[in-house]
Amino acid sequence: MPPPTVVSRPFLFSSEQAVASKLEAFARLSADDRFALAEATHNFRYVEPRRDLISEGDKPRFVHLVLDGWACRYKQLPDGKRQIVSLFVPGDFCDINVYILKAMDHSIAAITRLKVAMITPDEMNALTSERPRVTQALWWHELVTTAVQREWTLNLGQRSAYERLAHLLVELYLRLNVVGRAHDGRCDFPLTQNDLADATGLTAVHVNRTLQELRRDGLIELERKQLHILDMPRMMDVSMFNANYLHLDHEGRHLDANA
Amino acid sequence: MPPPTVVSRPFLFSSEQAVASKLEAFARLSADDRFALAEATHNFRYVEPRRDLISEGDKPRFVHLVLDGWACRYKQLPDGKRQIVSLFVPGDFCDINVYILKAMDHSIAAITRLKVAMITPDEMNALTSERPRVTQALWWHELVTTAVQREWTLNLGQRSAYERLAHLLVELYLRLNVVGRAHDGRCDFPLTQNDLADATGLTAVHVNRTLQELRRDGLIELERKQLHILDMPRMMDVSMFNANYLHLDHEGRHLDANA
DNA sequence: CGTCTGGTTGATACGACTCAAATTTGGTGG
DNA sequence: CCACCAAATTTGAGTCGTATCAACCAGACG
C-alpha cells in the first residue's frame, strides 16, 4: 500500500469531510447517512499525477469518488488534440451509474496525486436503498455535474479567452469553497497552463498571455500552484458569472459562497 | 385544445413509437413496459416554434418528453450572446429528475412546432418502480445525454468550423435514425443557419460559408429543411466522428446506424 | 551540472468575425 | 395567382482574436 498522499492541503479537512460537505451543500445528512458514506469510501486507491484512473474503451466497474487531489475527464481526437471536458475536485463523484454502460467514451486522469474511492454497484445500492436523503443528494450531484457541463459548453462557445479563463477560475474557486478547500479568495490550484489550455480550448501560449492580463488588471494572483482571486465581484462581472448553475441554494446549504 | 401537429413527418412513425424506439436502443421492453410509457405520455401539449417550453429561473415541475418536433436547450449571456447547449429530437427526455432543483439554469425552446409530454414526479415514480428495465433505460438515457454534452464540449473546444458542423450533422442524423426518423442518409432538418451558429459557437455568416464548403466537397445536400448526407464515411472521417459516445451498442439495439 | 517541465516572449499567419448589402425563400392577404 | 413582406441565405471587403512557430528562461530534480 502506498504512503498517504502528499498533496499540499492547507486547510483542516479530512477527505471524508469533503464528500459529506459536497452532498450537504444540497441536503442535510444524518449522522447515520454520513457513516454510510464513510463506509462506501472504505475501498480506495492512489493514482499518480498524469496517470489514467480509467481509460476510454475500458468497461466501467466502479463509481469513483475523489477523496483528495484533482482529476480531469478528457477526450482525445485522432489528430492528437485533447480536450479536458471536466474537472474533479475533492468530494466529486465520477459518473454515478456508469457501470450500466459497456465502455467508457472518455478517460479520467489524475492531475495531482489522487486519493480516490472505488465503489461497487452493490455498495451504491446499499448506500441508496433505505436512504432517500442520500439518494436525493446523489441525484442533485448528477444534475449539477451536467449543469456544469452545459456551462462549459456555453463558456467555449460564447466567451472570449479572457472571460473564459476568468469564468473557469471563479467556478473552481466556488466548487472548492463548498468542500471547505477555499477561503478568502485563495485556494490550491494545481493546473498547469497547459491543462488550462486543454480545458478552455485555447493554446498554452494564449493562456499565458491572458493570465498576464488578468494579473495586470488586478483580478488575480496565480503562482506556485496557488490561486488568489483579488477581486471576486469584478471577476464575476467580467466573466459574466451567474452561479445559478451550481445550484447551491438549497436547504442544506450553510457555507457562504464568498467566505 | 390545438389541432394536431403539422410538422412535416415523411416517415410512418407515431410519436409514441419514437419514445419506445429511443429507449429500446438500449433495452428490450415488454409490451407492458411500452404500455406504461404510453400511459405516462398521456398528458401533452403543443408549443409553437421559437417559444419557450420552460425558461431560466422557472421552478421545474414536470419531466418533459419530446413526442414530435425539435427543441433546444439554450443559455443566454448578459451581453446578448446565446448558446444552444443541446438539441432535442423526438424520443428525447428533458432532464429526468429536474424537479428536485429549485430553478432552471437554462431555457428550453421549440424549434419546430413541438408536441411534448409533461410527466409529473408521481408519474415518473409510477413508471419506474416495479419496472427495472424502464428504470435502467432511463438511466442509460441520462448517461447518453451527458455523454453528448461532453462531446459538444470537445466539438467546441477542438474542432474547426468545418469539422464541427460536419460532426453535428452526423450526430443528429444518427440520433434521428435511432428513432426511425432518418434513412438512406436523409432526414428532416429544421434548424436555420442561425440556429446552427448558436449551437456551434460560430457566426451565421461563417456557418453559411462552411456549409457551402461541405456542399462543394460533395459531402451533403441541405435545402428546404431537408438534409442529405451524401457520403457518410467521409463525413465521419472529416469530423473525426467516433460513435462510441452515443452508446448504441446494447442488447436492445436493432437498427443499423448506417441504414 | 545537465535535463526536463512549465512558463514567458516575439514575430507572423490565418480562421473566424464584423459590417453592410443584395438576393432568395416562404408565408400571407388581396 | 400575384404582390408584398419578413425571414433566411448569400456575397464581399476589411479586421481582429487566437494560433503557430521558434526561442529563451527559471526552477525542480536526479
XYZ file of C-alpha atoms (C1' of nucleotides) in Angstrom:
578
model
C 0.000 0.000 0.000
C 1.478 3.390 -0.971
C 2.097 6.066 1.656
C -0.609 8.636 2.280
C -0.976 11.498 -0.157
C 1.495 14.340 -0.011
C -0.653 16.777 -1.967
C -0.490 20.147 -0.240
C -3.595 20.661 1.807
C -3.540 23.934 3.708
C -6.964 23.535 5.311
C -8.009 21.232 8.067
C -10.475 18.982 6.337
C -10.253 15.233 6.019
C -11.063 13.577 2.728
C -14.254 12.155 4.110
C -15.474 15.502 5.218
C -15.068 16.835 1.690
C -17.533 14.245 0.474
C -20.083 14.921 3.143
C -19.645 18.675 2.649
C -20.339 18.392 -1.029
C -23.555 16.440 -0.592
C -24.595 18.579 2.347
C -24.466 21.578 0.078
C -27.750 20.140 -1.048
C -29.269 18.079 1.753
C -28.735 17.800 5.457
C -27.494 14.338 6.242
C -27.952 12.405 9.434
C -25.002 11.033 11.378
C -26.169 7.696 10.079
C -26.080 8.863 6.460
C -22.592 10.199 6.977
C -21.494 6.924 8.443
C -22.882 5.012 5.461
C -20.999 7.370 3.140
C -17.779 6.791 5.031
C -18.396 3.048 4.742
C -18.779 3.278 0.985
C -15.489 5.136 0.646
C -13.610 2.483 2.541
C -12.096 0.964 -0.552
C -9.753 3.494 -2.132
C -6.519 3.779 -4.039
C -3.952 6.358 -5.057
C -3.222 7.439 -8.598
C -0.043 9.262 -9.573
C -0.232 12.595 -11.428
C -0.844 12.306 -15.194
C -1.902 8.680 -14.850
C -5.251 7.452 -16.097
C -7.715 6.375 -13.486
C -9.733 4.745 -16.224
C -9.289 4.940 -19.977
C -11.550 5.319 -22.966
C -12.760 1.890 -24.042
C -12.497 0.369 -20.574
C -15.528 -1.334 -19.117
C -16.561 0.792 -16.106
C -16.907 -1.321 -12.984
C -16.842 1.156 -10.129
C -18.210 4.520 -9.280
C -15.201 6.660 -8.432
C -15.235 9.322 -5.791
C -12.434 11.816 -5.408
C -11.327 11.929 -1.785
C -8.262 14.092 -2.259
C -6.498 15.785 -5.147
C -7.688 16.893 -8.553
C -8.568 14.873 -11.635
C -9.878 15.550 -15.111
C -12.041 13.924 -17.687
C -10.618 14.254 -21.177
C -11.274 13.215 -24.712
C -8.646 12.825 -27.358
C -9.049 13.285 -31.101
C -7.263 11.182 -33.744
C -5.311 14.270 -34.813
C -3.829 14.475 -31.321
C -5.931 17.340 -29.987
C -7.084 16.910 -26.433
C -9.980 18.468 -24.592
C -10.412 18.394 -20.861
C -14.194 18.185 -20.640
C -14.475 18.375 -16.877
C -12.501 18.711 -13.702
C -12.902 16.867 -10.426
C -12.056 18.261 -7.033
C -12.414 16.534 -3.641
C -15.963 15.416 -2.999
C -16.808 14.884 -6.670
C -18.257 11.608 -7.884
C -17.245 10.398 -11.328
C -20.284 9.092 -13.134
C -22.749 7.651 -10.733
C -24.209 4.627 -12.505
C -21.647 4.468 -15.309
C -21.389 0.800 -14.816
C -24.505 0.221 -16.874
C -22.546 1.299 -19.957
C -20.436 -1.143 -21.916
C -17.407 1.075 -22.378
C -16.048 4.442 -21.314
C -16.287 7.078 -24.032
C -13.590 9.186 -22.390
C -10.687 8.874 -19.968
C -10.177 10.161 -16.461
C -6.694 11.151 -15.345
C -5.151 12.373 -12.129
C -3.884 15.960 -12.138
C -2.252 15.803 -8.716
C -1.608 12.703 -6.733
C -5.099 11.422 -6.228
C -6.889 9.558 -3.486
C -9.982 8.017 -4.964
C -12.640 5.720 -3.568
C -13.886 2.843 -5.685
C -17.477 1.968 -5.026
C -19.070 -1.151 -6.438
C -22.604 -1.204 -7.839
C -23.642 -3.272 -4.835
C -22.241 -0.723 -2.429
C -24.023 2.055 -4.296
C -27.268 0.152 -3.897
C -26.601 -0.381 -0.215
C -25.889 3.320 0.127
C -29.046 4.493 -1.586
C -31.726 1.979 -0.704
C -33.351 3.000 2.558
C -31.583 6.373 2.363
C -33.783 8.799 0.479
C -31.721 11.841 1.501
C -28.517 10.330 0.204
C -30.279 9.205 -2.952
C -31.659 12.673 -3.481
C -28.297 14.237 -2.782
C -26.657 11.947 -5.334
C -29.283 12.907 -7.879
C -28.620 16.539 -7.111
C -24.910 15.862 -7.637
C -25.613 14.348 -11.038
C -27.833 17.229 -12.072
C -25.266 19.799 -11.001
C -22.494 17.929 -12.796
C -24.375 18.049 -16.068
C -25.302 21.681 -15.439
C -21.594 22.410 -15.130
C -21.019 20.588 -18.392
C -23.588 22.817 -20.072
C -21.931 25.906 -18.645
C -18.640 24.740 -20.109
C -20.356 24.405 -23.469
C -21.511 27.993 -23.111
C -18.052 29.015 -21.963
C -16.335 27.527 -25.004
C -18.978 28.655 -27.422
C -19.530 32.258 -26.450
C -16.918 33.676 -24.122
C -13.627 35.271 -25.162
C -10.350 33.868 -23.889
C -10.265 36.447 -21.107
C -13.839 35.860 -19.989
C -13.464 32.124 -20.356
C -10.441 31.822 -18.128
C -11.911 34.141 -15.534
C -15.086 32.092 -15.528
C -13.234 28.839 -15.036
C -11.212 30.245 -12.147
C -14.312 31.503 -10.389
C -16.127 28.220 -10.889
C -13.289 26.213 -9.430
C -12.925 28.573 -6.505
C -16.600 28.258 -5.650
C -16.596 24.496 -6.023
C -13.599 24.236 -3.738
C -15.221 26.593 -1.277
C -18.219 24.275 -0.987
C -15.983 21.468 0.223
C -14.033 23.701 2.574
C -10.910 23.972 0.425
C -11.063 27.621 -0.499
C -11.294 30.701 1.706
C -10.651 34.412 1.446
C -10.252 34.256 -2.298
C -7.459 31.718 -2.026
C -7.156 28.088 -2.996
C -4.740 25.471 -4.232
C -4.586 25.462 -7.956
C -2.560 22.569 -9.369
C -3.441 23.046 -13.050
C -0.603 23.940 -15.400
C -1.162 26.475 -18.161
C -1.197 23.508 -20.478
C -4.078 21.986 -18.548
C -5.894 25.291 -18.641
C -5.363 25.407 -22.391
C -6.832 21.924 -22.822
C -9.788 22.830 -20.622
C -10.584 26.121 -22.349
C -9.855 25.189 -25.947
C -7.066 27.765 -26.156
C -3.353 27.326 -26.749
C -0.968 27.345 -23.825
C 0.693 30.448 -25.236
C -2.550 32.319 -25.330
C -3.489 31.135 -21.844
C -0.185 32.530 -20.641
C -0.798 35.939 -22.157
C -4.377 36.029 -20.953
C -3.427 35.150 -17.384
C -0.971 38.013 -17.510
C -3.806 40.294 -18.492
C -5.874 39.099 -15.562
C -2.928 39.793 -13.289
C -2.266 43.172 -14.836
C -5.909 44.088 -14.280
C -5.542 43.326 -10.589
C -8.026 40.466 -10.686
C -5.873 37.514 -9.661
C -2.573 36.308 -8.411
C -1.504 32.873 -9.548
C 1.839 31.319 -8.753
C 3.312 28.220 -7.198
C 0.010 26.407 -7.700
C -1.777 28.924 -5.513
C -4.635 30.993 -6.830
C -5.693 34.219 -5.200
C -8.751 35.927 -6.560
C -8.191 39.536 -5.578
C -11.481 40.985 -6.667
C -14.295 38.461 -6.753
C -17.075 40.869 -7.723
C -15.127 42.134 -10.710
C -14.087 38.617 -11.678
C -17.712 37.563 -11.700
C -18.579 40.642 -13.648
C -16.006 40.305 -16.395
C -16.729 36.596 -16.796
C -20.493 37.123 -16.712
C -20.613 34.581 -13.930
C -24.051 33.517 -12.790
C -23.792 30.955 -10.014
C -27.291 29.623 -10.526
C -25.967 26.610 -12.454
C -24.147 25.373 -9.356
C -27.484 25.094 -7.554
C -26.069 25.953 -4.166
C -29.272 27.496 -2.880
C -30.581 24.515 -1.000
C -31.775 23.699 2.464
C -28.532 22.033 3.463
C -26.503 24.955 2.191
C -24.647 26.538 5.068
C -21.377 27.824 3.661
C -21.240 31.279 2.223
C -20.087 31.209 -1.410
C -17.982 34.293 -0.782
C -16.479 33.185 2.501
C -57.072 22.064 -27.472
C -54.991 22.966 -30.552
C -55.164 20.833 -33.681
C -52.656 18.026 -34.154
C -49.134 18.902 -35.231
C -48.496 19.833 -38.831
C -44.731 19.369 -38.661
C -43.609 17.535 -41.766
C -43.098 13.895 -40.983
C -42.122 11.863 -44.018
C -41.826 8.558 -42.223
C -44.531 6.394 -40.802
C -43.792 6.540 -37.109
C -46.142 7.696 -34.402
C -44.865 9.946 -31.635
C -45.183 7.161 -29.136
C -43.093 4.811 -31.175
C -40.280 7.354 -31.228
C -40.108 7.186 -27.455
C -40.147 3.427 -27.269
C -37.592 3.254 -30.094
C -35.234 5.516 -28.259
C -35.315 3.542 -25.030
C -35.221 0.260 -26.896
C -31.952 1.320 -28.415
C -30.722 0.327 -25.004
C -33.079 -2.251 -23.504
C -35.753 -4.520 -24.824
C -39.056 -3.509 -23.321
C -42.060 -5.704 -22.696
C -45.460 -4.856 -24.141
C -46.324 -3.951 -20.588
C -43.405 -1.533 -20.299
C -44.411 0.069 -23.553
C -47.952 0.438 -22.324
C -46.767 2.132 -19.141
C -44.662 4.529 -21.215
C -47.657 5.377 -23.383
C -49.631 5.998 -20.202
C -47.037 8.431 -18.917
C -47.095 10.412 -22.143
C -50.817 10.846 -21.975
C -50.617 14.417 -20.789
C -49.054 16.525 -23.540
C -49.176 19.945 -25.088
C -48.040 21.793 -28.174
C -45.518 24.591 -28.249
C -45.176 26.967 -31.175
C -41.794 27.464 -32.883
C -39.410 29.857 -31.085
C -41.496 29.720 -27.911
C -40.021 28.715 -24.576
C -41.211 25.448 -23.157
C -39.693 26.487 -19.862
C -37.472 29.454 -19.042
C -34.369 30.056 -16.970
C -35.424 30.796 -13.406
C -38.641 28.798 -13.586
C -39.258 26.136 -10.992
C -39.239 22.829 -12.880
C -42.348 20.788 -12.169
C -42.520 18.228 -14.935
C -40.236 15.968 -16.807
C -40.706 16.838 -20.468
C -40.555 14.306 -23.227
C -40.428 15.305 -26.868
C -43.044 13.384 -28.795
C -42.736 15.228 -32.068
C -40.678 18.102 -33.423
C -37.343 19.565 -32.381
C -36.387 21.671 -29.384
C -33.235 23.184 -27.948
C -31.751 23.988 -24.600
C -30.057 27.368 -24.591
C -28.295 29.748 -22.283
C -28.124 33.467 -22.729
C -25.366 35.813 -21.602
C -25.940 39.361 -20.313
C -24.160 40.715 -23.395
C -26.818 39.105 -25.577
C -24.826 36.132 -26.797
C -26.745 32.910 -26.941
C -25.532 29.345 -26.917
C -27.654 26.362 -27.813
C -26.205 23.789 -25.448
C -28.249 20.830 -26.626
C -30.852 19.747 -29.101
C -33.850 17.515 -28.589
C -35.394 15.304 -31.218
C -38.413 13.003 -30.854
C -37.951 10.461 -28.103
C -35.681 12.679 -26.018
C -36.424 13.361 -22.369
C -35.577 16.774 -20.982
C -33.947 16.384 -17.600
C -35.248 13.349 -15.845
C -35.467 14.353 -12.187
C -35.023 18.097 -12.725
C -37.846 18.725 -10.405
C -35.572 18.315 -7.409
C -33.877 21.591 -8.367
C -35.212 24.933 -7.242
C -34.876 26.751 -10.532
C -33.926 26.108 -14.144
C -30.441 27.339 -15.025
C -31.294 27.445 -18.726
C -34.277 27.647 -21.044
C -35.803 25.163 -23.423
C -37.408 26.399 -26.619
C -39.261 24.815 -29.502
C -37.500 24.852 -32.863
C -40.418 23.465 -34.854
C -43.947 23.135 -33.665
C -43.495 20.775 -30.757
C -45.568 18.025 -29.230
C -44.284 17.438 -25.752
C -45.430 15.187 -22.928
C -45.460 16.542 -19.398
C -44.805 13.920 -16.795
C -45.263 14.604 -13.102
C -42.835 13.327 -10.481
C -45.547 10.921 -9.327
C -45.986 9.539 -12.800
C -42.239 9.103 -13.111
C -42.255 7.113 -9.907
C -45.141 5.018 -11.117
C -43.261 4.402 -14.336
C -40.020 3.331 -12.706
C -40.986 1.489 -9.548
C -41.582 -2.154 -10.362
C -40.065 -1.607 -13.814
C -36.330 -2.221 -13.622
C -35.886 -2.288 -17.403
C -37.533 1.080 -17.833
C -35.554 2.471 -14.923
C -32.335 1.193 -16.425
C -33.280 2.527 -19.823
C -33.948 5.960 -18.331
C -30.583 5.870 -16.611
C -28.986 4.941 -19.881
C -30.787 7.887 -21.481
C -29.372 10.236 -18.852
C -25.861 8.908 -19.237
C -26.000 9.229 -23.012
C -27.385 12.753 -22.746
C -24.467 13.880 -20.644
C -22.052 11.998 -22.906
C -23.449 14.029 -25.794
C -22.902 17.176 -23.761
C -19.275 16.217 -23.271
C -18.867 15.567 -26.968
C -20.226 19.066 -27.652
C -17.624 20.440 -25.279
C -14.975 18.629 -27.301
C -16.590 19.823 -30.502
C -16.492 23.483 -29.479
C -13.074 23.282 -27.914
C -11.071 21.404 -30.504
C -12.749 21.093 -33.865
C -12.554 23.639 -36.693
C -15.741 25.152 -38.083
C -15.771 22.637 -40.914
C -15.231 19.629 -38.688
C -17.618 20.960 -36.087
C -20.541 21.387 -38.426
C -19.920 18.031 -40.050
C -19.821 16.420 -36.629
C -23.096 17.989 -35.569
C -24.848 16.899 -38.759
C -23.680 13.324 -38.343
C -24.692 13.232 -34.705
C -28.181 14.474 -35.451
C -28.574 12.070 -38.330
C -27.628 9.122 -36.156
C -29.876 10.210 -33.306
C -32.802 10.571 -35.693
C -32.011 7.218 -37.205
C -32.343 5.565 -33.802
C -35.930 6.761 -33.529
C -36.776 5.853 -37.107
C -36.713 9.363 -38.482
C -33.699 9.144 -40.733
C -32.923 6.711 -43.540
C -30.620 6.472 -46.540
C -28.627 9.486 -45.431
C -31.707 11.689 -45.398
C -33.647 13.389 -42.628
C -35.715 16.432 -41.796
C -33.511 19.242 -40.667
C -35.443 22.236 -39.358
C -32.504 24.227 -37.955
C -31.778 27.573 -39.565
C -28.200 28.651 -40.169
C -28.714 30.969 -37.245
C -29.580 28.026 -35.009
C -26.542 26.174 -36.285
C -24.433 29.212 -35.457
C -25.769 29.332 -31.901
C -25.179 25.617 -31.481
C -21.626 25.611 -32.826
C -20.379 28.882 -31.411
C -19.843 30.301 -34.903
C -21.466 33.250 -36.639
C -24.303 32.677 -39.074
C -22.175 34.102 -41.875
C -19.427 31.631 -41.224
C -21.875 28.752 -40.933
C -23.189 29.726 -44.335
C -19.766 29.669 -45.939
C -18.812 26.452 -44.233
C -21.984 24.671 -45.330
C -21.159 25.736 -48.858
C -17.787 24.099 -48.470
C -19.393 20.886 -47.296
C -21.668 21.007 -50.337
C -18.815 21.808 -52.699
C -16.910 18.828 -51.329
C -19.812 16.567 -52.177
C -20.494 15.648 -48.578
C -24.015 16.951 -48.090
C -27.075 18.475 -49.622
C -29.112 20.756 -47.414
C -32.125 22.717 -48.560
C -35.749 23.212 -47.721
C -35.144 21.850 -44.244
C -34.010 18.525 -45.679
C -30.563 17.163 -45.018
C -28.969 14.578 -47.244
C -25.641 13.199 -46.178
C -24.133 12.052 -49.453
C -21.030 10.360 -48.156
C -21.345 9.155 -44.581
C -17.927 7.506 -44.332
C -16.164 10.672 -45.451
C -18.361 12.829 -43.213
C -17.389 10.708 -40.238
C -13.799 10.864 -41.308
C -13.523 14.609 -41.738
C -15.370 15.259 -38.468
C -13.380 12.630 -36.583
C -16.664 11.109 -35.578
C -16.498 8.267 -33.092
C -19.968 6.986 -32.315
C -18.957 5.367 -29.046
C -20.358 8.299 -27.052
C -23.862 7.524 -28.271
C -23.637 4.103 -26.634
C -25.766 2.379 -29.231
C -24.101 -0.978 -28.815
C -26.612 -2.531 -26.477
C -28.746 -5.622 -26.340
C -31.883 -3.827 -27.413
C -30.101 -2.241 -30.340
C -31.618 -3.483 -33.549
C -31.405 -0.612 -36.022
C -28.323 -0.248 -38.153
C -26.728 3.135 -37.596
C -25.965 3.356 -41.315
C -29.350 2.177 -42.518
C 25.509 20.310 -13.558
C 22.675 18.772 -17.359
C 17.998 17.766 -18.278
C 13.205 18.401 -18.130
C 8.901 20.625 -17.433
C 6.455 24.756 -17.180
C 6.316 29.460 -18.077
C 7.418 33.601 -20.978
C 8.326 36.445 -25.117
C 8.331 37.872 -30.085
C 7.059 37.714 -34.931
C 3.929 36.171 -38.198
C -0.211 33.784 -40.158
C -4.808 32.589 -40.593
C -9.575 31.231 -39.280
C -13.416 33.258 -37.970
C -15.739 37.750 -37.006
C -17.856 42.221 -38.356
C -20.456 45.149 -41.011
C -23.110 46.028 -44.843
C -25.858 44.977 -48.628
C -28.071 42.020 -52.058
C -30.738 38.061 -53.105
C -33.771 34.252 -52.375
C -37.404 31.856 -49.999
C -41.681 31.139 -47.764
C -45.700 32.748 -45.993
C -49.887 35.967 -46.160
C -53.555 38.556 -47.810
C -55.804 40.921 -51.548
C -52.442 33.984 -58.713
C -49.807 37.763 -57.744
C -47.906 41.459 -54.630
C -45.856 42.070 -50.656
C -43.192 41.344 -46.514
C -40.246 39.213 -43.239
C -37.028 35.753 -42.510
C -33.285 33.246 -44.136
C -29.460 32.838 -47.072
C -25.710 34.602 -49.728
C -21.851 37.640 -51.067
C -17.953 40.970 -50.434
C -14.401 43.593 -48.070
C -11.848 44.511 -44.177
C -10.430 43.415 -39.307
C -9.163 41.001 -35.169
C -8.512 37.337 -31.823
C -6.172 33.449 -31.353
C -2.949 30.043 -33.367
C 1.613 28.886 -34.874
C 6.434 28.573 -34.698
C 10.538 29.393 -32.510
C 13.371 30.837 -28.971
C 14.586 31.646 -24.336
C 14.300 31.461 -19.227
C 13.536 29.627 -14.406
C 13.104 26.300 -11.183
C 12.968 21.222 -9.851
C 15.271 17.163 -9.878
C 18.429 13.381 -10.303
